[in-house]
C-alpha positions as a Python dict, from the first residue, in 0.01 Angstrom:
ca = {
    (1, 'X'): (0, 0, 0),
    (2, 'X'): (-299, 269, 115),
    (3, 'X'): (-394, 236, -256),
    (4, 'X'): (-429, -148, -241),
    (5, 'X'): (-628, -171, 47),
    (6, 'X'): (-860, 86, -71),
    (7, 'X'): (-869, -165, -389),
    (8, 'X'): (-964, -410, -144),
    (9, 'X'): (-1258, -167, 46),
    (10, 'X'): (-1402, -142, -314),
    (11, 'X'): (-1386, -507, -383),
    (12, 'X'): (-1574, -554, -84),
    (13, 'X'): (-1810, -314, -162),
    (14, 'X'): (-1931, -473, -459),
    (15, 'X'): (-1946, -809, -302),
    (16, 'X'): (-2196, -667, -77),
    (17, 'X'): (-2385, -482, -333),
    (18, 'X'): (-2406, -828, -549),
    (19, 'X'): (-2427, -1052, -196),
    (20, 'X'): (-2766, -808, -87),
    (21, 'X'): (-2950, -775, -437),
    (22, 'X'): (-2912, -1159, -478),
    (23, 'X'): (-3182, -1199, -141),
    (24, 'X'): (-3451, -1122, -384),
    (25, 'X'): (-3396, -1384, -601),
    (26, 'X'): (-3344, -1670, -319),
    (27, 'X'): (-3704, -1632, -247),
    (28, 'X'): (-3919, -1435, 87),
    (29, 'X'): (-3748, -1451, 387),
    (30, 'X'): (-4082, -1388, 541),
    (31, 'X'): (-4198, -1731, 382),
    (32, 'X'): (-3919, -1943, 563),
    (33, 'X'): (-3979, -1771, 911),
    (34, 'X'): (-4337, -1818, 992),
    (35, 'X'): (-4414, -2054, 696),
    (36, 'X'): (-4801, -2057, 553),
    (37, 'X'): (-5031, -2045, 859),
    (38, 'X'): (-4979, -1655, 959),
    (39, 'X'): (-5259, -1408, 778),
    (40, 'X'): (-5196, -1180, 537),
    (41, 'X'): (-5227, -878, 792),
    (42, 'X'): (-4967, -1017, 1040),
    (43, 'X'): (-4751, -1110, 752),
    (44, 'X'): (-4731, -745, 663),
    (45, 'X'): (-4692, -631, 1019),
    (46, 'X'): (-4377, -877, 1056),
    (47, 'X'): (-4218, -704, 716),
    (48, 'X'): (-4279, -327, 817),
    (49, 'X'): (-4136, -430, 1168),
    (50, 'X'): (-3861, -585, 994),
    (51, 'X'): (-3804, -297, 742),
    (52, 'X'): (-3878, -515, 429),
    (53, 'X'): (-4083, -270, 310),
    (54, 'X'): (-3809, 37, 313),
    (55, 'X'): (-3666, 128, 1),
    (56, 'X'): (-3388, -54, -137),
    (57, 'X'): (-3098, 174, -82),
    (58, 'X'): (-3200, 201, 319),
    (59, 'X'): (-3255, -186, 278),
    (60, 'X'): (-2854, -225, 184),
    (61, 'X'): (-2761, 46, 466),
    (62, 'X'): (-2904, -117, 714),
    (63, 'X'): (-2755, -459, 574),
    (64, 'X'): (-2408, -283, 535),
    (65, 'X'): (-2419, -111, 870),
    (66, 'X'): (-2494, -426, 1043),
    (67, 'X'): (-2227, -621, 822),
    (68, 'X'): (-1945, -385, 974),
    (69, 'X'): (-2046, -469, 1343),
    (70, 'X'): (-2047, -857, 1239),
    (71, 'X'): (-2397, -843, 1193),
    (72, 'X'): (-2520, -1092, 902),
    (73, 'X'): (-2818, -1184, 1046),
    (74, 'X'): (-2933, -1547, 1213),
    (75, 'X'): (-3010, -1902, 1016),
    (76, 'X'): (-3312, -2025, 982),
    (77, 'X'): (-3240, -2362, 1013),
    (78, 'X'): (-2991, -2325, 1304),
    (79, 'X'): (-3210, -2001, 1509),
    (80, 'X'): (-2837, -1853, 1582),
    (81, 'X'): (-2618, -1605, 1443),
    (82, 'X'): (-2504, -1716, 1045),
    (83, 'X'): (-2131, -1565, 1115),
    (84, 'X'): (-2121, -1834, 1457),
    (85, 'X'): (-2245, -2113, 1200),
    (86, 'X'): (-1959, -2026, 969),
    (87, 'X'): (-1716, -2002, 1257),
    (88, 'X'): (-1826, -2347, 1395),
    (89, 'X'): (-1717, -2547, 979),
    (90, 'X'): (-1438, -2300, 838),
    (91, 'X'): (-1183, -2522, 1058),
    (92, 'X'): (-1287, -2820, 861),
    (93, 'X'): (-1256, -2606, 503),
    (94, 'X'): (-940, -2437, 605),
    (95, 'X'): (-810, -2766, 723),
    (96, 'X'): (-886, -2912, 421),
    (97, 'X'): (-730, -2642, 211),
    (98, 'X'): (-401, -2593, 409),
    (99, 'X'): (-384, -2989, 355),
    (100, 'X'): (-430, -2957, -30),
    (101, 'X'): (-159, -2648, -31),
    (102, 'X'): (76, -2878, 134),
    (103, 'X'): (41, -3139, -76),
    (104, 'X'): (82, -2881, -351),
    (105, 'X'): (413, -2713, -234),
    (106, 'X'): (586, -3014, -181),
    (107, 'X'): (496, -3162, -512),
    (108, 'X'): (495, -2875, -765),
    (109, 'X'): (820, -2714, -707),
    (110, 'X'): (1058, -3044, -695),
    (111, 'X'): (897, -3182, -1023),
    (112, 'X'): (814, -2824, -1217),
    (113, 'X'): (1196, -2741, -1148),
    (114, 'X'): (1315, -3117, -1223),
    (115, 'X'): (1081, -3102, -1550),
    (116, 'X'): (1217, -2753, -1621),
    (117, 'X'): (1605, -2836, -1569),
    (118, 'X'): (1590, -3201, -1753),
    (119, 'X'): (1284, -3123, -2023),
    (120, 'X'): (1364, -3396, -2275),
    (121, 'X'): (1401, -3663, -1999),
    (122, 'X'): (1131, -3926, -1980),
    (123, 'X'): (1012, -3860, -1622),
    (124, 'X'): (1031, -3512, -1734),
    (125, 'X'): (779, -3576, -2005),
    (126, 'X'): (615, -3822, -1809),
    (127, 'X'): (497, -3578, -1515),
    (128, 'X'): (396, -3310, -1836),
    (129, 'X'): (168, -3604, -1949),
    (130, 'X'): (-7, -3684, -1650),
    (131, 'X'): (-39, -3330, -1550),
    (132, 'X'): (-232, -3206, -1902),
    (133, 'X'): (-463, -3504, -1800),
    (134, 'X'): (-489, -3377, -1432),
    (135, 'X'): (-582, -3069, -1542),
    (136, 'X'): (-898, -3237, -1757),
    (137, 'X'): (-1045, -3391, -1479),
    (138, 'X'): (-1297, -3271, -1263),
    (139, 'X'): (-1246, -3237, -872),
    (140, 'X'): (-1567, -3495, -814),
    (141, 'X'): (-1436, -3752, -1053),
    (142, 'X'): (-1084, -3782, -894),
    (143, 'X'): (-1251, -3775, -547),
    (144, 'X'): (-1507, -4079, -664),
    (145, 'X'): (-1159, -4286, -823),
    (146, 'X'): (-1029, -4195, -499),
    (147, 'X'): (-1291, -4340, -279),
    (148, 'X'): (-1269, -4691, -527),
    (149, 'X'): (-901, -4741, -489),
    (150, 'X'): (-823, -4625, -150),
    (151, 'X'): (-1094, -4654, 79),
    (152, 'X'): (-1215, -4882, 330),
    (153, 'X'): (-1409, -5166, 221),
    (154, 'X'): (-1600, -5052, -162),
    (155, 'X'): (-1802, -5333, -282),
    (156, 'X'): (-1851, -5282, -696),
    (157, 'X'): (-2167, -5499, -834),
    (158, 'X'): (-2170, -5343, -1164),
    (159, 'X'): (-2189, -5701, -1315),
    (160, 'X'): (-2409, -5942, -1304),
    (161, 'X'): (-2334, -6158, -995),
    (162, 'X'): (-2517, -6450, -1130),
    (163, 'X'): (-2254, -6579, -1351),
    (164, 'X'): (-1935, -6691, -1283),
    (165, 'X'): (-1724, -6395, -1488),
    (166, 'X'): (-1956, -6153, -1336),
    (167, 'X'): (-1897, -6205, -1003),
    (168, 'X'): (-1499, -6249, -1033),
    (169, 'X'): (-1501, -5883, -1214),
    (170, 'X'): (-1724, -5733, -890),
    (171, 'X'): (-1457, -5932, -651),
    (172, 'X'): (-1172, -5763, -884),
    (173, 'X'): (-1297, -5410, -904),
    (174, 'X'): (-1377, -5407, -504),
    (175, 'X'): (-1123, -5281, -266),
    (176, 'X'): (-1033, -5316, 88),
    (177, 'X'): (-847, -4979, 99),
    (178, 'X'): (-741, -4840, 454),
    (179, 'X'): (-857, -4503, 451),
    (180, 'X'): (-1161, -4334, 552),
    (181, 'X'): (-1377, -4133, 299),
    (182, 'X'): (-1663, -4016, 514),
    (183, 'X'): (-1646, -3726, 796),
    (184, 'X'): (-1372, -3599, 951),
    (185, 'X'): (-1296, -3865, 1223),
    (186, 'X'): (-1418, -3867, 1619),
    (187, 'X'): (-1062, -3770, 1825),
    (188, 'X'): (-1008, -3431, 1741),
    (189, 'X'): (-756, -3149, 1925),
    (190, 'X'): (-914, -2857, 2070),
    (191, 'X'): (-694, -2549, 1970),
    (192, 'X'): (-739, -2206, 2124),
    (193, 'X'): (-1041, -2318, 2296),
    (194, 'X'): (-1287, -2325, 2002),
    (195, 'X'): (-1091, -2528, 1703),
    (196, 'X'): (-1136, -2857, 1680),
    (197, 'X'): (-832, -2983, 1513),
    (198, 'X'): (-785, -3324, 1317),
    (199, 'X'): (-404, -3232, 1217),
    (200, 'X'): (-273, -3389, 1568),
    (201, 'X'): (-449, -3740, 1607),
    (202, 'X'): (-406, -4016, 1405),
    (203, 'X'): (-774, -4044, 1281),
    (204, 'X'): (-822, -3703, 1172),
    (205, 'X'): (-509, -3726, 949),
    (206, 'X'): (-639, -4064, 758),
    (207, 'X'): (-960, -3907, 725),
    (208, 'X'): (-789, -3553, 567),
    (209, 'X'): (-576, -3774, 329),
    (210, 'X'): (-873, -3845, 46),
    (211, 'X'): (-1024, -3523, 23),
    (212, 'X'): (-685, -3324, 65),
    (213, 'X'): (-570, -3550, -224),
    (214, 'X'): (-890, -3518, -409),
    (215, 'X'): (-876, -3099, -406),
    (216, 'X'): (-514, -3083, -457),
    (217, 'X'): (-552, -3205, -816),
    (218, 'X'): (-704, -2925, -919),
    (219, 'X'): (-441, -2678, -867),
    (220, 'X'): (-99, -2950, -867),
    (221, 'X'): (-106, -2979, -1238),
    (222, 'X'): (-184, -2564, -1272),
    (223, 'X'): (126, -2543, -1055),
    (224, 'X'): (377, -2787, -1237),
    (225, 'X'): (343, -2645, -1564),
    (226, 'X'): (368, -2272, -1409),
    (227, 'X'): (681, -2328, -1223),
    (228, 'X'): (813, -2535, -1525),
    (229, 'X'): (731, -2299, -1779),
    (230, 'X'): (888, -1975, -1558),
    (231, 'X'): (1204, -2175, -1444),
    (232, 'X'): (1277, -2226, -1818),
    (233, 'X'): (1243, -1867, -1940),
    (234, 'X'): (1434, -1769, -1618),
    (235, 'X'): (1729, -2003, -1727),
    (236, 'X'): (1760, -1850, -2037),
    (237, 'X'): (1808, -1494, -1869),
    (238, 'X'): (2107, -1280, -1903),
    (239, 'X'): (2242, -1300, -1557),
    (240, 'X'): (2170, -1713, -1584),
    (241, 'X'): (2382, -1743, -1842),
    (242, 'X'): (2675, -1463, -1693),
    (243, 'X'): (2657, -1669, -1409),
    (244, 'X'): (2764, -1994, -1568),
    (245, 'X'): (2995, -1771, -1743),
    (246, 'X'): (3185, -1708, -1366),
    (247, 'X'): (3170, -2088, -1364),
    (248, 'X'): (2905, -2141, -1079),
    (249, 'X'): (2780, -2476, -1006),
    (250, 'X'): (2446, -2595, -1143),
    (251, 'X'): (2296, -2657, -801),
    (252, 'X'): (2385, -2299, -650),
    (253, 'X'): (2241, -2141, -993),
    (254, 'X'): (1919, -2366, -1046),
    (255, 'X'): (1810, -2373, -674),
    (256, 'X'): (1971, -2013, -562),
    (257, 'X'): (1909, -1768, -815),
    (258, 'X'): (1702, -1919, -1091),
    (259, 'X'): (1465, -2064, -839),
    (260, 'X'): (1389, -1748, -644),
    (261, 'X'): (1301, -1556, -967),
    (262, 'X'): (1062, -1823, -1086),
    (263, 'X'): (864, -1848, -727),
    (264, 'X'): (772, -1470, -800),
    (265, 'X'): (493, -1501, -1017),
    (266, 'X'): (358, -1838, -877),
    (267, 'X'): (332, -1638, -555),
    (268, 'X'): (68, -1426, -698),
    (269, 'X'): (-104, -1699, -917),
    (270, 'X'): (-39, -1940, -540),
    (271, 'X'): (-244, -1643, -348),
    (272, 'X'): (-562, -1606, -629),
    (273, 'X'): (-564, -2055, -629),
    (274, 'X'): (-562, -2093, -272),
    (275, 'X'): (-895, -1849, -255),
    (276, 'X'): (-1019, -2099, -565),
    (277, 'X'): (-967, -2340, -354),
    (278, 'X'): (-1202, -2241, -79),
    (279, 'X'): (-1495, -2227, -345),
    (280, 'X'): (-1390, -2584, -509),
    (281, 'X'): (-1413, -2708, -147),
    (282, 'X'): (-1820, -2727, -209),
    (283, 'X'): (-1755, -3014, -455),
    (284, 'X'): (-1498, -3216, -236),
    (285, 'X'): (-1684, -3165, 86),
    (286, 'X'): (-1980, -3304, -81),
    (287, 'X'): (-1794, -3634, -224),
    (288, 'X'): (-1645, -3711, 119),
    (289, 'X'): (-1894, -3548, 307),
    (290, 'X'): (-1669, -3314, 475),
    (291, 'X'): (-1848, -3083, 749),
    (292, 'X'): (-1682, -2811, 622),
    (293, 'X'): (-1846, -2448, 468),
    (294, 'X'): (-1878, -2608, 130),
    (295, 'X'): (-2119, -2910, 263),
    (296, 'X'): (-2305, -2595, 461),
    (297, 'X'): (-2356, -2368, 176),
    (298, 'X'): (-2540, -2709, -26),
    (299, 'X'): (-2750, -2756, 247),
    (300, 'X'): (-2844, -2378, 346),
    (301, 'X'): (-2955, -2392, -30),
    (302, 'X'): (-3140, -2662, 6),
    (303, 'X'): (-3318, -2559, 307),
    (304, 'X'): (-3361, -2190, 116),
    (305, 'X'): (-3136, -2066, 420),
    (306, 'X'): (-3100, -1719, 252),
    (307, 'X'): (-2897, -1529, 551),
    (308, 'X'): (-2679, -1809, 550),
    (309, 'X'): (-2618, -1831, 215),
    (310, 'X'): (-2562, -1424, 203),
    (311, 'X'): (-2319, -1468, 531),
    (312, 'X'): (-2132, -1738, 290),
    (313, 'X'): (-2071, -1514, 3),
    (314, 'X'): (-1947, -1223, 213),
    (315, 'X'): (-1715, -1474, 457),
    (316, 'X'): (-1547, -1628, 83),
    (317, 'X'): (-1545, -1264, -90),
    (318, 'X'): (-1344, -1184, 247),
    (319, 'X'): (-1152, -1442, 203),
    (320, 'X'): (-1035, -1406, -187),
    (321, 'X'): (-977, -1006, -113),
    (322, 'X'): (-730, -1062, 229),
    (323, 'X'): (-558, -1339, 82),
    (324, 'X'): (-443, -1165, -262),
    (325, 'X'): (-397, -821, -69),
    (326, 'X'): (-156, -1010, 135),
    (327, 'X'): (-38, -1178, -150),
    (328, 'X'): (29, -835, -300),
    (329, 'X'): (189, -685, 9),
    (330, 'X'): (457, -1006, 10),
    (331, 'X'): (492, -949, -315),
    (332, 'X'): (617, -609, -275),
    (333, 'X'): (836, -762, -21),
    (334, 'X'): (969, -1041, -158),
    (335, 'X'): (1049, -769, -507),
    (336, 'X'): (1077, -452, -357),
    (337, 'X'): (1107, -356, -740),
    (338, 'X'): (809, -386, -788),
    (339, 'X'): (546, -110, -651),
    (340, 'X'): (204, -245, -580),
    (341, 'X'): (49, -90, -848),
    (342, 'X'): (205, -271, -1099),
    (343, 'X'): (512, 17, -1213),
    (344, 'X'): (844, -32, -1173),
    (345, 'X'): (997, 159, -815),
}
């Protein structure tokens, strides 16, 4: 475990390295604080007062030093701490993602284990099908299809509405779909005082359906063929086969003991996806226009918002390295077998 988390320290530490020697190339920071009008001399003034003019190494100190006390610096655009900008949209993006990983569990393990118990049977091959064409399809073109079959109220006028066929194939191709696919929705739950929840009204759940959908097939087809492919080695095991030897029944070897060996490794893979998932949110947030971390980091871009855009990179470096340390850690648990550094115990 101690050796882990020091993995995790180091991880870190490069993250930092890469997230401070990136500033550089984002452009001046001096140029997006007091713009063109301030002299040459007072320009100079403002980066020795600001320590822009220290050597490199003291440069990444300081940054470092200030990182550990929560320190990332303040937005331009929004004049206030970058860490309180990413505090006030990670409840949209983790909403968003714990959405998508529901809609993952619940899908992925009944159909990989029904496609791994019954391969040759046509839903079997069937879900295999549709899930090697999931996994071709980018996030921003299932969010778009999306948006044209299920959403409220899409007019199409790719034809010409002039003539008669024309205008019957823009009537056909339109939809009057009940779900939102813009925002998160107006009634939202305060939790704990500061999160504003859509999980508890009935707005913010129609409004989380598209984009949850939309950024769960990236990772539902990943998951299907994973736990089909590791429930099928595990039912050719020894002690699968010595069990229907003792004359078990199906049911109390497929879901009791096959099924907890397979979930082992798609633990692991489940912890590295789900910090994928964060970074993949940039896409979907920006289809549905989702106020979430994603949509922020675009626009801090745009705007040349470079301690934002640092404070973004640390906050989903964080992120990836505490979610697969804790993956590791239940890991462990769930296989005390296994020691965390990969040997046998």
């Amino acid at each position: 475990m101690v050796q882990r988390i020091s993995q995790a320290f180091l991880v870190m530490f490069v993250i930092s390295v890469i997230a401070f020697a990136i500033q550089d190339g984002l452009g001046d920071p001096l140029q997006e604080m007091v713009g063109m009008s301030v002299s040459e001399e007072e320009r100079e003034a403002i980066r020795e007062e600001l320590g822009l003019n220290d050597p490199m190494v003291v440069q990444y100190l300081r940054f470092a030093g200030n990182a550990l006390q929560g320190d990332l610096g303040n937005s331009y655009f929004y004049s206030k701490p970058t860490l309180e900008v990413i505090a006030e949209h990670l409840p949209a993006t983790l909403e968003l993602v714990i959405g998508a990983s529901l809609i993952i569990v619940f899908l992925s393990v009944p159909i990989g284990v029904y496609a791994a118990i019954r391969p040759q049977a046509w839903l079997s091959k069937f879900f295999m099908g549709v899930s090697t064409v999931g996994i071709s399809i980018p996030v921003f073109l299932t969010a778009i299809v999306l948006i044209q079959l299920f959403s409220i109220g899409v007019t199409v006028n790719w034809f010409p509405s002039d003539t008669g066929w024309g205008q019957w194939l823009n009537d056909f191709f339109s939809t009057e779909g009940g779900l939102p696919s813009y925002g998160r929705g107006d009634e939202l739950t305060h939790l704990f005082g500061t999160w504003e929840s859509g999980f508890f009204t009935g707005t913010g759940l129609m409004h989380l359906v598209l984009p949850s959908v939309s950024l769960a097939s990236i990772m539902l087809p990943l998951f299907i063929r994973l736990i089909r492919a590791e429930m099928m080695e595990v039912l050719q095991s020894d002690y699968v086969r010595y069990a229907r030897a003792k004359g078990l029944s199906a049911g109390r070897i497929n879901f009791l003991h096959a099924l907890k060996n397979t979930m082992l490794p798609v633990i692991t893979v489940g912890g590295v996806q789900i910090g994928i998932m964060v970074a993949y949110t940039i896409l979907t947030e920006t289809v549905f226009q989702w106020p979430g971390v994603g949509l922020m980091f675009l626009e801090a871009i745009t705007r040349s918002d470079i301690p934002l855009i640092v404070a973004y990179l640390m906050v989903v470096g964080l992120i990836f390295v505490v979610t697969n340390t804790l993956v590791d850690l239940i890991y462990g648990l769930v296989n005390p077998t296994v020691k965390l550094t990969g040997k046998k115990a």
